[in-house]
JSON list of C-alpha atoms in Angstrom, two decimals:
[
{"chain": "A", "resi": 1, "resn": "GLN", "atom": "CA", "xyz": [-28.25, 23.86, -28.02]},
{"chain": "A", "resi": 2, "resn": "VAL", "atom": "CA", "xyz": [-25.93, 26.16, -25.49]},
{"chain": "A", "resi": 3, "resn": "GLN", "atom": "CA", "xyz": [-25.83, 23.78, -22.58]},
{"chain": "A", "resi": 4, "resn": "LEU", "atom": "CA", "xyz": [-24.63, 25.29, -18.85]},
{"chain": "A", "resi": 5, "resn": "VAL", "atom": "CA", "xyz": [-24.40, 22.19, -16.45]},
{"chain": "A", "resi": 6, "resn": "GLU", "atom": "CA", "xyz": [-23.16, 23.30, -12.75]},
{"chain": "A", "resi": 7, "resn": "SER", "atom": "CA", "xyz": [-22.37, 21.15, -9.59]},
{"chain": "A", "resi": 8, "resn": "GLY", "atom": "CA", "xyz": [-20.31, 21.27, -6.91]},
{"chain": "A", "resi": 9, "resn": "GLY", "atom": "CA", "xyz": [-23.21, 22.98, -4.00]},
{"chain": "A", "resi": 10, "resn": "GLY", "atom": "CA", "xyz": [-23.54, 21.03, -0.79]},
{"chain": "A", "resi": 11, "resn": "LEU", "atom": "CA", "xyz": [-24.18, 22.16, 2.77]},
{"chain": "A", "resi": 12, "resn": "VAL", "atom": "CA", "xyz": [-21.51, 23.36, 4.44]},
{"chain": "A", "resi": 13, "resn": "GLN", "atom": "CA", "xyz": [-20.67, 24.83, 8.33]},
{"chain": "A", "resi": 14, "resn": "PRO", "atom": "CA", "xyz": [-20.60, 28.81, 8.51]},
{"chain": "A", "resi": 15, "resn": "GLY", "atom": "CA", "xyz": [-16.45, 29.23, 7.51]},
{"chain": "A", "resi": 16, "resn": "GLY", "atom": "CA", "xyz": [-16.47, 26.78, 5.37]},
{"chain": "A", "resi": 17, "resn": "SER", "atom": "CA", "xyz": [-15.50, 26.22, 1.45]},
{"chain": "A", "resi": 18, "resn": "LEU", "atom": "CA", "xyz": [-17.05, 25.07, -1.40]},
{"chain": "A", "resi": 19, "resn": "ARG", "atom": "CA", "xyz": [-16.03, 25.20, -5.16]},
{"chain": "A", "resi": 20, "resn": "LEU", "atom": "CA", "xyz": [-18.21, 25.44, -7.93]},
{"chain": "A", "resi": 21, "resn": "SER", "atom": "CA", "xyz": [-18.60, 24.21, -11.29]},
{"chain": "A", "resi": 22, "resn": "CYS", "atom": "CA", "xyz": [-20.09, 25.02, -14.06]},
{"chain": "A", "resi": 23, "resn": "ALA", "atom": "CA", "xyz": [-19.26, 22.80, -17.88]},
{"chain": "A", "resi": 24, "resn": "ALA", "atom": "CA", "xyz": [-20.48, 24.52, -20.82]},
{"chain": "A", "resi": 25, "resn": "SER", "atom": "CA", "xyz": [-21.50, 23.26, -24.37]},
{"chain": "A", "resi": 26, "resn": "GLU", "atom": "CA", "xyz": [-21.82, 24.91, -27.81]},
{"chain": "A", "resi": 27, "resn": "ILE", "atom": "CA", "xyz": [-20.93, 28.41, -27.20]},
{"chain": "A", "resi": 28, "resn": "SER", "atom": "CA", "xyz": [-17.58, 29.23, -28.16]},
{"chain": "A", "resi": 29, "resn": "PHE", "atom": "CA", "xyz": [-16.27, 29.18, -24.64]},
{"chain": "A", "resi": 30, "resn": "SER", "atom": "CA", "xyz": [-13.38, 31.38, -24.37]},
{"chain": "A", "resi": 31, "resn": "LEU", "atom": "CA", "xyz": [-15.08, 34.53, -26.29]},
{"chain": "A", "resi": 32, "resn": "ALA", "atom": "CA", "xyz": [-18.67, 34.19, -23.73]},
{"chain": "A", "resi": 33, "resn": "THR", "atom": "CA", "xyz": [-18.44, 36.53, -20.64]},
{"chain": "A", "resi": 34, "resn": "MET", "atom": "CA", "xyz": [-18.93, 34.05, -18.07]},
{"chain": "A", "resi": 35, "resn": "GLY", "atom": "CA", "xyz": [-20.25, 34.79, -14.59]},
{"chain": "A", "resi": 36, "resn": "TRP", "atom": "CA", "xyz": [-21.57, 33.96, -11.34]},
{"chain": "A", "resi": 37, "resn": "TYR", "atom": "CA", "xyz": [-24.91, 34.84, -9.82]},
{"chain": "A", "resi": 38, "resn": "ARG", "atom": "CA", "xyz": [-27.51, 33.94, -6.62]},
{"chain": "A", "resi": 39, "resn": "GLN", "atom": "CA", "xyz": [-31.28, 33.55, -5.83]},
{"chain": "A", "resi": 40, "resn": "PRO", "atom": "CA", "xyz": [-31.23, 33.19, -2.23]},
{"chain": "A", "resi": 41, "resn": "PRO", "atom": "CA", "xyz": [-35.17, 32.16, -0.72]},
{"chain": "A", "resi": 42, "resn": "GLY", "atom": "CA", "xyz": [-37.09, 35.50, -1.67]},
{"chain": "A", "resi": 43, "resn": "LYS", "atom": "CA", "xyz": [-35.00, 37.74, -3.74]},
{"chain": "A", "resi": 44, "resn": "GLN", "atom": "CA", "xyz": [-33.45, 38.75, -7.15]},
{"chain": "A", "resi": 45, "resn": "ARG", "atom": "CA", "xyz": [-31.15, 37.24, -8.45]},
{"chain": "A", "resi": 46, "resn": "GLU", "atom": "CA", "xyz": [-27.57, 39.17, -8.00]},
{"chain": "A", "resi": 47, "resn": "LEU", "atom": "CA", "xyz": [-24.08, 38.64, -9.75]},
{"chain": "A", "resi": 48, "resn": "VAL", "atom": "CA", "xyz": [-21.86, 37.43, -7.74]},
{"chain": "A", "resi": 49, "resn": "ALA", "atom": "CA", "xyz": [-18.90, 37.35, -9.35]},
{"chain": "A", "resi": 50, "resn": "VAL", "atom": "CA", "xyz": [-18.04, 37.86, -13.68]},
{"chain": "A", "resi": 51, "resn": "ILE", "atom": "CA", "xyz": [-14.77, 37.51, -15.87]},
{"chain": "A", "resi": 52, "resn": "THR", "atom": "CA", "xyz": [-14.79, 38.07, -18.53]},
{"chain": "A", "resi": 53, "resn": "ARG", "atom": "CA", "xyz": [-12.66, 36.56, -21.83]},
{"chain": "A", "resi": 54, "resn": "SER", "atom": "CA", "xyz": [-9.67, 38.22, -21.11]},
{"chain": "A", "resi": 55, "resn": "GLY", "atom": "CA", "xyz": [-10.08, 37.12, -17.16]},
{"chain": "A", "resi": 56, "resn": "THR", "atom": "CA", "xyz": [-10.57, 39.97, -16.11]},
{"chain": "A", "resi": 57, "resn": "THR", "atom": "CA", "xyz": [-12.81, 40.09, -12.83]},
{"chain": "A", "resi": 58, "resn": "ASP", "atom": "CA", "xyz": [-15.32, 42.24, -11.42]},
{"chain": "A", "resi": 59, "resn": "TYR", "atom": "CA", "xyz": [-16.62, 41.18, -6.99]},
{"chain": "A", "resi": 60, "resn": "PRO", "atom": "CA", "xyz": [-19.99, 43.42, -5.80]},
{"chain": "A", "resi": 61, "resn": "ASP", "atom": "CA", "xyz": [-18.67, 43.77, -2.46]},
{"chain": "A", "resi": 62, "resn": "SER", "atom": "CA", "xyz": [-20.57, 41.43, -0.47]},
{"chain": "A", "resi": 63, "resn": "VAL", "atom": "CA", "xyz": [-18.39, 39.29, -1.40]},
{"chain": "A", "resi": 64, "resn": "LYS", "atom": "CA", "xyz": [-15.07, 40.28, -1.92]},
{"chain": "A", "resi": 65, "resn": "GLY", "atom": "CA", "xyz": [-12.03, 38.76, -1.12]},
{"chain": "A", "resi": 66, "resn": "ARG", "atom": "CA", "xyz": [-13.94, 35.61, 0.19]},
{"chain": "A", "resi": 67, "resn": "PHE", "atom": "CA", "xyz": [-14.88, 34.37, -3.23]},
{"chain": "A", "resi": 68, "resn": "THR", "atom": "CA", "xyz": [-12.86, 34.24, -6.52]},
{"chain": "A", "resi": 69, "resn": "ILE", "atom": "CA", "xyz": [-14.24, 32.80, -9.90]},
{"chain": "A", "resi": 70, "resn": "SER", "atom": "CA", "xyz": [-11.86, 32.04, -12.11]},
{"chain": "A", "resi": 71, "resn": "ARG", "atom": "CA", "xyz": [-12.03, 30.12, -16.51]},
{"chain": "A", "resi": 72, "resn": "ASP", "atom": "CA", "xyz": [-10.74, 26.99, -17.67]},
{"chain": "A", "resi": 73, "resn": "ASN", "atom": "CA", "xyz": [-11.74, 27.61, -21.91]},
{"chain": "A", "resi": 74, "resn": "ALA", "atom": "CA", "xyz": [-9.89, 24.19, -22.46]},
{"chain": "A", "resi": 75, "resn": "LYS", "atom": "CA", "xyz": [-12.31, 22.54, -21.01]},
{"chain": "A", "resi": 76, "resn": "LYS", "atom": "CA", "xyz": [-14.95, 24.87, -21.61]},
{"chain": "A", "resi": 77, "resn": "THR", "atom": "CA", "xyz": [-15.59, 25.37, -17.06]},
{"chain": "A", "resi": 78, "resn": "VAL", "atom": "CA", "xyz": [-15.91, 28.37, -15.23]},
{"chain": "A", "resi": 79, "resn": "TYR", "atom": "CA", "xyz": [-15.11, 27.85, -11.46]},
{"chain": "A", "resi": 80, "resn": "LEU", "atom": "CA", "xyz": [-16.64, 29.31, -8.57]},
{"chain": "A", "resi": 81, "resn": "GLN", "atom": "CA", "xyz": [-14.45, 28.86, -5.02]},
{"chain": "A", "resi": 82, "resn": "MET", "atom": "CA", "xyz": [-16.35, 30.61, -2.04]},
{"chain": "A", "resi": 83, "resn": "ASN", "atom": "CA", "xyz": [-14.05, 30.95, 1.40]},
{"chain": "A", "resi": 84, "resn": "SER", "atom": "CA", "xyz": [-15.51, 31.95, 4.15]},
{"chain": "A", "resi": 85, "resn": "LEU", "atom": "CA", "xyz": [-18.43, 31.32, 3.28]},
{"chain": "A", "resi": 86, "resn": "LYS", "atom": "CA", "xyz": [-21.88, 33.10, 5.60]},
{"chain": "A", "resi": 87, "resn": "PRO", "atom": "CA", "xyz": [-25.77, 31.92, 6.45]},
{"chain": "A", "resi": 88, "resn": "GLU", "atom": "CA", "xyz": [-26.49, 34.91, 3.94]},
{"chain": "A", "resi": 89, "resn": "ASP", "atom": "CA", "xyz": [-24.10, 33.03, 1.37]},
{"chain": "A", "resi": 90, "resn": "THR", "atom": "CA", "xyz": [-27.09, 30.65, 1.35]},
{"chain": "A", "resi": 91, "resn": "ALA", "atom": "CA", "xyz": [-29.38, 30.63, -2.29]},
{"chain": "A", "resi": 92, "resn": "VAL", "atom": "CA", "xyz": [-29.25, 29.34, -5.40]},
{"chain": "A", "resi": 93, "resn": "TYR", "atom": "CA", "xyz": [-26.76, 29.64, -7.79]},
{"chain": "A", "resi": 94, "resn": "TYR", "atom": "CA", "xyz": [-27.21, 29.89, -11.40]},
{"chain": "A", "resi": 95, "resn": "CYS", "atom": "CA", "xyz": [-23.65, 30.55, -14.57]},
{"chain": "A", "resi": 96, "resn": "SER", "atom": "CA", "xyz": [-24.28, 32.42, -17.07]},
{"chain": "A", "resi": 97, "resn": "ALA", "atom": "CA", "xyz": [-22.64, 32.93, -20.29]},
{"chain": "A", "resi": 98, "resn": "LYS", "atom": "CA", "xyz": [-22.69, 36.31, -22.37]},
{"chain": "A", "resi": 99, "resn": "LEU", "atom": "CA", "xyz": [-21.98, 35.75, -26.00]},
{"chain": "A", "resi": 100, "resn": "GLY", "atom": "CA", "xyz": [-24.59, 38.09, -28.10]},
{"chain": "A", "resi": 101, "resn": "ARG", "atom": "CA", "xyz": [-27.28, 36.71, -25.72]},
{"chain": "A", "resi": 102, "resn": "ASP", "atom": "CA", "xyz": [-27.63, 35.49, -22.29]},
{"chain": "A", "resi": 103, "resn": "TYR", "atom": "CA", "xyz": [-27.13, 31.57, -21.28]},
{"chain": "A", "resi": 104, "resn": "TRP", "atom": "CA", "xyz": [-27.97, 30.41, -18.13]},
{"chain": "A", "resi": 105, "resn": "GLY", "atom": "CA", "xyz": [-27.55, 27.25, -16.12]},
{"chain": "A", "resi": 106, "resn": "GLN", "atom": "CA", "xyz": [-30.33, 25.09, -13.69]},
{"chain": "A", "resi": 107, "resn": "GLY", "atom": "CA", "xyz": [-28.85, 25.65, -10.67]},
{"chain": "A", "resi": 108, "resn": "THR", "atom": "CA", "xyz": [-27.02, 24.63, -8.16]},
{"chain": "A", "resi": 109, "resn": "GLN", "atom": "CA", "xyz": [-27.94, 24.74, -3.93]},
{"chain": "A", "resi": 110, "resn": "VAL", "atom": "CA", "xyz": [-25.11, 25.96, -1.12]},
{"chain": "A", "resi": 111, "resn": "THR", "atom": "CA", "xyz": [-26.47, 25.89, 1.99]},
{"chain": "A", "resi": 112, "resn": "VAL", "atom": "CA", "xyz": [-24.93, 26.82, 4.65]},
{"chain": "A", "resi": 113, "resn": "SER", "atom": "CA", "xyz": [-26.00, 26.31, 7.96]},
{"chain": "A", "resi": 114, "resn": "SER", "atom": "CA", "xyz": [-24.48, 25.26, 11.44]}
]
């Protein structure tokens, strides 16, 4: 069965950086659209970044210029580089894969606080 395993979350000070990774298995990774979502405390899950199988990326205005999504098809891994982090970036971050249906990881906590 498809598995998405996130890693790289943690506690970081405002202005700091983190890189999240998501390793996929049992999926034709190179064909999938991969994404990162986040769910802040008490709020709905929201899209953070998406990358298509051709490498096209898209971001909401809230993270544009600060976050970068990338993928390594050979490693079946998608990354999210997060720079200039703000307290409002605090959330559980989820990896997603879209290939016929949506698949989700278990999430990783990112906390931005001094």
